[in-house]
Short mmCIF file of C-alpha atoms in Angstrom, two decimals:
data_model
loop_
_atom_site.label_atom_id
_atom_site.label_comp_id
_atom_site.label_asym_id
_atom_site.label_seq_id
_atom_site.Cartn_x
_atom_site.Cartn_y
_atom_site.Cartn_z
CA MET A 353 17.87 -92.57 3.15
CA SER A 354 17.24 -95.46 0.78
CA ALA A 355 16.66 -98.95 2.19
CA ILE A 356 19.89 -100.33 0.82
CA HIS A 357 21.93 -97.98 3.03
CA THR A 358 20.24 -98.95 6.30
CA ALA A 359 21.55 -102.54 6.34
CA MET A 360 24.95 -104.15 6.68
CA ILE A 361 25.55 -105.39 3.15
CA LYS A 362 28.12 -108.16 2.93
CA PRO A 363 31.24 -106.95 1.10
CA HIS A 364 31.76 -108.48 -2.30
CA ALA A 365 34.81 -109.06 -4.45
CA GLY A 366 34.11 -108.11 -8.02
CA LEU A 367 31.98 -110.46 -10.07
CA ILE A 368 32.35 -113.43 -7.71
CA ASP A 369 30.00 -112.03 -5.05
CA PRO A 370 27.25 -109.95 -6.67
CA PRO A 371 25.71 -107.21 -4.54
CA ALA A 372 22.31 -107.52 -2.95
CA ILE A 373 19.31 -106.14 -4.81
CA ILE A 374 16.86 -104.34 -2.52
CA ALA A 375 13.68 -102.80 -3.88
CA PRO A 376 13.16 -99.10 -3.11
CA THR A 377 9.93 -99.87 -1.26
CA ALA A 378 11.53 -102.50 1.00
CA ILE A 379 12.37 -101.55 4.60
CA VAL A 380 15.60 -103.12 5.84
CA ALA A 381 16.46 -102.06 9.37
CA GLU A 382 19.88 -100.88 10.41
CA GLY A 383 21.85 -103.82 11.77
CA ALA A 384 20.36 -106.43 9.44
CA ARG A 385 23.04 -108.53 7.75
CA ILE A 386 22.49 -109.10 4.06
CA GLY A 387 24.59 -111.59 2.08
CA ALA A 388 25.86 -111.47 -1.47
CA GLY A 389 23.32 -111.89 -4.25
CA VAL A 390 20.32 -111.53 -1.94
CA THR A 391 17.09 -110.21 -3.46
CA ILE A 392 14.64 -108.30 -1.25
CA GLY A 393 11.57 -107.47 -3.29
CA PRO A 394 8.92 -104.78 -3.06
CA TRP A 395 7.28 -104.01 0.27
CA CYS A 396 9.35 -106.50 2.29
CA THR A 397 10.29 -105.69 5.89
CA VAL A 398 13.49 -107.01 7.49
CA GLY A 399 14.21 -106.49 11.19
CA PRO A 400 17.49 -105.31 12.76
CA ASP A 401 18.55 -108.73 14.11
CA VAL A 402 17.95 -110.65 10.89
CA GLU A 403 20.67 -112.33 8.84
CA ILE A 404 19.90 -113.24 5.23
CA GLU A 405 22.57 -115.47 3.72
CA ASP A 406 23.93 -115.44 0.17
CA GLY A 407 21.50 -115.80 -2.69
CA ALA A 408 18.30 -115.89 -0.62
CA LYS A 409 15.23 -114.31 -2.18
CA LEU A 410 12.33 -112.46 -0.56
CA ILE A 411 9.90 -112.07 -3.44
CA SER A 412 7.54 -109.37 -2.10
CA HIS A 413 5.48 -108.41 0.96
CA VAL A 414 7.58 -110.70 3.21
CA VAL A 415 8.18 -109.90 6.88
CA VAL A 416 11.27 -111.30 8.63
CA ASP A 417 11.84 -110.26 12.24
CA GLY A 418 13.55 -111.30 15.47
CA HIS A 419 16.92 -113.04 15.77
CA THR A 420 16.36 -114.92 12.54
CA VAL A 421 18.66 -116.51 9.97
CA ILE A 422 17.45 -117.14 6.42
CA GLY A 423 19.72 -119.75 4.81
CA ALA A 424 21.57 -119.40 1.53
CA GLY A 425 19.36 -119.75 -1.52
CA ALA A 426 16.11 -119.90 0.45
CA GLU A 427 13.01 -118.43 -1.20
CA LEU A 428 10.25 -116.65 0.72
CA TYR A 429 7.03 -115.97 -1.15
CA PRO A 430 4.53 -113.12 -0.74
CA PHE A 431 2.79 -112.53 2.58
CA CYS A 432 4.77 -115.07 4.60
CA THR A 433 6.11 -114.05 8.03
CA VAL A 434 9.22 -115.56 9.60
CA GLY A 435 10.65 -115.00 13.08
CA MET A 436 7.70 -113.14 14.56
CA ALA A 437 6.93 -113.38 18.28
CA PRO A 438 5.47 -116.72 19.42
CA GLN A 439 1.79 -117.14 20.26
CA ASP A 440 2.59 -117.97 23.87
CA LEU A 441 1.31 -115.89 26.78
CA LYS A 442 4.48 -116.72 28.76
CA TYR A 443 6.67 -115.01 26.16
CA LYS A 444 8.07 -111.71 27.47
CA GLY A 445 10.15 -110.56 24.54
CA GLU A 446 13.24 -112.69 25.17
CA PRO A 447 15.78 -112.76 22.28
CA THR A 448 14.88 -116.24 21.08
CA ARG A 449 15.73 -117.46 17.60
CA CYS A 450 14.43 -118.77 14.28
CA VAL A 451 16.57 -120.49 11.64
CA ILE A 452 15.57 -121.39 8.09
CA GLY A 453 17.86 -123.79 6.21
CA ALA A 454 19.48 -123.36 2.83
CA ARG A 455 17.34 -123.66 -0.31
CA THR A 456 14.10 -124.06 1.60
CA GLN A 457 10.96 -122.68 -0.07
CA ILE A 458 8.37 -120.95 2.10
CA ARG A 459 5.23 -120.32 0.10
CA GLU A 460 2.47 -117.74 0.39
CA HIS A 461 0.95 -116.87 3.77
CA CYS A 462 3.14 -119.21 5.83
CA SER A 463 3.91 -118.18 9.40
CA ILE A 464 6.97 -119.40 11.30
CA HIS A 465 7.40 -118.12 14.85
CA ARG A 466 10.59 -117.87 16.87
CA GLY A 467 11.20 -120.00 19.96
CA THR A 468 10.42 -119.32 23.62
CA ALA A 469 12.62 -119.02 26.69
CA THR A 470 10.63 -121.78 28.38
CA GLY A 471 11.12 -124.07 25.37
CA SER A 472 14.23 -124.80 23.33
CA GLY A 473 14.65 -121.12 22.49
CA ILE A 474 14.76 -121.78 18.75
CA THR A 475 12.41 -122.69 15.92
CA ARG A 476 14.25 -124.45 13.13
CA VAL A 477 13.31 -125.48 9.59
CA GLY A 478 15.97 -127.54 7.81
CA GLU A 479 17.50 -127.46 4.36
CA ASP A 480 15.74 -128.18 1.04
CA CYS A 481 12.26 -128.17 2.55
CA LEU A 482 9.04 -127.15 0.86
CA LEU A 483 6.39 -125.46 2.99
CA MET A 484 3.33 -124.96 0.82
CA ALA A 485 0.83 -122.13 1.27
CA VAL A 486 -0.65 -121.26 4.67
CA VAL A 487 1.54 -123.59 6.76
CA HIS A 488 2.00 -122.60 10.40
CA VAL A 489 5.18 -123.64 12.23
CA ALA A 490 4.76 -122.76 15.89
CA HIS A 491 7.36 -121.80 18.48
CA ASP A 492 10.14 -124.25 19.34
CA CYS A 493 9.30 -126.63 16.48
CA THR A 494 12.06 -128.48 14.66
CA VAL A 495 11.60 -129.50 11.03
CA GLY A 496 14.31 -131.69 9.48
CA ASN A 497 15.85 -131.62 6.01
CA ARG A 498 13.97 -132.31 2.76
CA VAL A 499 10.59 -132.24 4.49
CA VAL A 500 7.46 -131.50 2.44
CA ILE A 501 4.55 -129.88 4.26
CA ALA A 502 1.44 -129.40 2.13
CA ASN A 503 -1.09 -126.56 2.19
CA ASN A 504 -2.92 -125.49 5.35
CA VAL A 505 -0.95 -127.64 7.80
CA VAL A 506 -0.87 -126.31 11.36
CA MET A 507 1.33 -127.50 14.21
CA GLY A 508 1.40 -126.70 17.90
CA GLY A 509 4.55 -125.70 19.72
CA HIS A 510 7.53 -128.01 20.26
CA CYS A 511 6.72 -130.43 17.40
CA GLN A 512 9.58 -132.37 15.81
CA ILE A 513 9.48 -133.56 12.20
CA GLY A 514 12.26 -135.84 10.95
CA ASP A 515 14.12 -135.72 7.63
CA PHE A 516 12.21 -136.69 4.46
CA ALA A 517 8.82 -136.68 6.20
CA VAL A 518 5.71 -135.67 4.23
CA ILE A 519 2.73 -133.98 5.91
CA GLY A 520 -0.49 -134.00 3.89
CA GLY A 521 -2.65 -130.91 3.41
CA GLY A 522 -5.03 -129.73 6.09
CA THR A 523 -3.33 -131.74 8.84
CA ALA A 524 -3.10 -130.57 12.45
CA LEU A 525 -0.24 -131.69 14.72
CA HIS A 526 -0.76 -131.49 18.49
CA GLN A 527 1.96 -129.71 20.45
CA PHE A 528 4.98 -131.89 21.36
CA VAL A 529 4.14 -134.46 18.65
CA ARG A 530 7.13 -136.15 16.99
CA VAL A 531 7.00 -137.33 13.38
CA GLY A 532 9.82 -139.74 12.61
CA ARG A 533 12.19 -139.75 9.67
CA GLY A 534 10.59 -140.71 6.36
CA ALA A 535 7.05 -140.87 7.77
CA MET A 536 3.93 -139.95 5.80
CA VAL A 537 0.92 -138.22 7.36
CA GLY A 538 -2.19 -138.35 5.19
CA GLY A 539 -4.19 -135.21 4.43
CA VAL A 540 -6.76 -133.77 6.83
CA SER A 541 -5.43 -135.81 9.74
CA GLY A 542 -5.50 -134.87 13.40
CA VAL A 543 -2.24 -136.15 14.88
CA GLU A 544 -2.22 -136.43 18.66
CA GLY A 545 0.60 -138.96 19.16
CA ASP A 546 4.09 -139.69 17.85
CA VAL A 547 4.46 -141.15 14.35
CA ILE A 548 7.20 -143.79 14.08
CA PRO A 549 9.95 -143.43 11.47
CA PHE A 550 8.77 -144.67 8.04
CA GLY A 551 5.20 -144.98 9.32
CA SER A 552 2.07 -143.99 7.39
CA VAL A 553 -0.82 -142.51 9.37
CA LEU A 554 -4.16 -141.02 8.44
CA GLY A 555 -7.55 -140.09 9.80
CA ASN A 556 -9.07 -137.91 12.46
CA ARG A 557 -7.85 -138.88 14.91
CA ALA A 558 -4.91 -140.19 12.91
CA ARG A 559 -3.99 -143.86 13.31
CA LEU A 560 -0.99 -145.88 12.12
CA ALA A 561 -1.96 -147.70 8.93
CA GLY A 562 1.35 -149.27 7.88
CA LEU A 563 4.60 -148.11 6.31
CA ASN A 564 5.33 -145.22 3.99
CA VAL A 565 6.44 -147.64 1.27
CA ILE A 566 6.55 -144.99 -1.45
CA GLY A 567 8.87 -142.86 0.66
CA LEU A 568 11.11 -145.83 1.42
CA LYS A 569 11.37 -146.66 -2.29
CA ARG A 570 12.24 -143.05 -3.08
CA ARG A 571 15.04 -143.19 -0.51
CA GLY A 572 16.44 -146.28 -2.21
CA VAL A 573 15.66 -148.79 0.56
CA ALA A 574 16.04 -152.35 -0.69
CA ARG A 575 12.94 -154.56 -0.96
CA ALA A 576 14.41 -157.08 1.49
CA ASP A 577 14.93 -154.36 4.10
CA MET A 578 11.36 -153.15 3.60
CA HIS A 579 10.04 -156.67 4.22
CA VAL A 580 12.04 -156.90 7.45
CA LEU A 581 10.82 -153.47 8.57
CA ARG A 582 7.20 -154.32 7.72
CA LYS A 583 7.37 -157.55 9.70
CA ALA A 584 8.90 -155.81 12.71
CA VAL A 585 6.32 -153.00 12.69
CA ARG A 586 3.46 -155.47 12.36
CA MET A 587 4.72 -157.44 15.36
CA LEU A 588 5.21 -154.25 17.34
CA PHE A 589 1.79 -152.69 16.72
CA TRP A 590 -0.58 -155.48 15.73
CA SER A 591 0.52 -158.51 17.77
CA PRO A 592 -1.20 -159.30 21.09
CA GLY A 593 0.49 -158.84 24.43
CA VAL A 594 2.22 -156.12 26.45
CA PHE A 595 3.94 -153.47 24.35
CA ALA A 596 7.17 -153.64 26.35
CA ASP A 597 7.36 -157.38 25.72
CA ARG A 598 6.81 -156.83 22.01
CA LEU A 599 9.63 -154.27 21.95
CA ALA A 600 11.99 -156.80 23.49
CA GLU A 601 10.86 -159.57 21.13
CA VAL A 602 11.33 -157.43 18.01
CA ARG A 603 14.78 -156.36 19.16
CA SER A 604 15.79 -160.00 19.74
CA LEU A 605 14.43 -161.16 16.37
CA PHE A 606 15.98 -158.36 14.29
CA PRO A 607 19.27 -157.53 16.02
CA GLU A 608 21.28 -154.64 14.58
CA HIS A 609 18.95 -154.03 11.64
CA PRO A 610 19.35 -150.24 11.24
CA LEU A 611 15.79 -149.38 10.16
CA VAL A 612 14.18 -151.57 12.81
CA GLU A 613 16.55 -150.18 15.44
CA GLU A 614 15.60 -146.62 14.46
CA VAL A 615 11.92 -147.42 15.03
CA LEU A 616 12.65 -149.08 18.38
CA GLU A 617 14.81 -146.19 19.59
CA PHE A 618 12.12 -143.73 18.57
CA ALA A 619 9.46 -145.75 20.41
CA GLU A 620 11.49 -146.01 23.62
CA HIS A 621 12.81 -142.49 24.05
CA GLY A 622 11.84 -138.85 24.18
CA SER A 623 8.04 -138.91 23.93
CA LYS A 624 5.73 -136.45 25.66
CA ARG A 625 2.64 -137.48 23.70
CA GLY A 626 3.03 -141.26 23.50
CA LEU A 627 2.98 -143.27 20.28
CA ILE A 628 0.10 -142.86 17.90
CA ARG A 629 -2.36 -145.74 18.02
CA ALA A 630 -2.60 -148.30 15.25
CA LEU A 631 -5.67 -149.01 13.17
CA GLN A 632 -7.50 -152.01 14.58
CA ARG A 633 -6.88 -155.05 12.41
CA SER A 634 -5.49 -158.54 12.62
CA VAL A 635 -1.74 -159.09 12.36
CA THR A 636 -2.51 -161.58 9.59
CA GLU A 637 -4.30 -159.05 7.38
CA PRO A 638 -2.45 -157.90 4.22
CA ASP A 639 -0.64 -154.58 4.43
CA ASP A 640 -2.49 -151.81 2.56
CA GLU A 641 0.87 -150.46 1.37
CA ALA A 642 2.16 -153.81 0.06
#
C-alpha cells in the first residue's frame, strides 16, 4: 500500500484546496492527519498521532512523531526531528504534546522534543519563528512568536523565550531560564538566569550589558520611550542599594509606562532561576548600546 493511502488526507474541494503531495518513499502512519497542500518529501516519517496543517512542507528525511501539530505553512528541513520522546528519565511514555506554529522554519538537524507529564505536558514553538541548523528545544519549553534562534543553540527543559527574542549562535540556556520579550542573547553565551524583556546579555557566564536597542528600533519603539526604559533599567540593575527598594523606586518614578512595567512584572514574578546578573560598571558609565 502506498504511503498516501495510510494517512487521513484532509478532503479538498476542487482547486481551492489542493491535495497533499507525499513522496513514494515517505512513511506516513495510519491515523496521521494531513492538511490540504501539504508536501511530505522523500524518506520522511510521520507518526500516527501527528497533524500537519495546510500548506506545511517536510522537505526530506524529516521525522515527526508523538502527539504533534505542525502549523500551516511551516517548513521542516532535512534531518530535523520534531515531537520525539523527551530526554528525561522520568518520562514513561505519557501522551504529551508538541506544537509548531504557522510559517515557522525549522532548519537542518534541529531536534524538538515533546513535553513531560511532570512538566507542562507540551513543548511549543510559536508562529513565524526561524530555528537555524542544529538547534535543540528540550521538553516543556515555550518559544514565542517571531523568535530567531541561531545555529547550535541548546536549551534545557522548561525554558521560556518571549516574542521577538533573538538567541545568538552557540548559546546554551540552563533549564527553567526565561528570556523576556524582545531580548537579545549574544553568541556563545552561557545563560544561567532570567533575561529581562528588551535586555541584551552576553558572555560565559552571560551578564546583562544593557538594552537590545536594535530590536527595539525594529519594533518601532519611539526614541523617547527607549530613553525612559534605559534609565529605568540602569536604576534597577546598576544603582546601589537593595534590589527590592530599587524595584519600588523605579515603579514610583515611571508609573504606568508600559515597557518599564513589563520589565518590573517580569522581574517580580515567575522565576525559578533568578534574574541574570549585570555586568559590573558604574551607573554613570555610558550605555554600550546608546
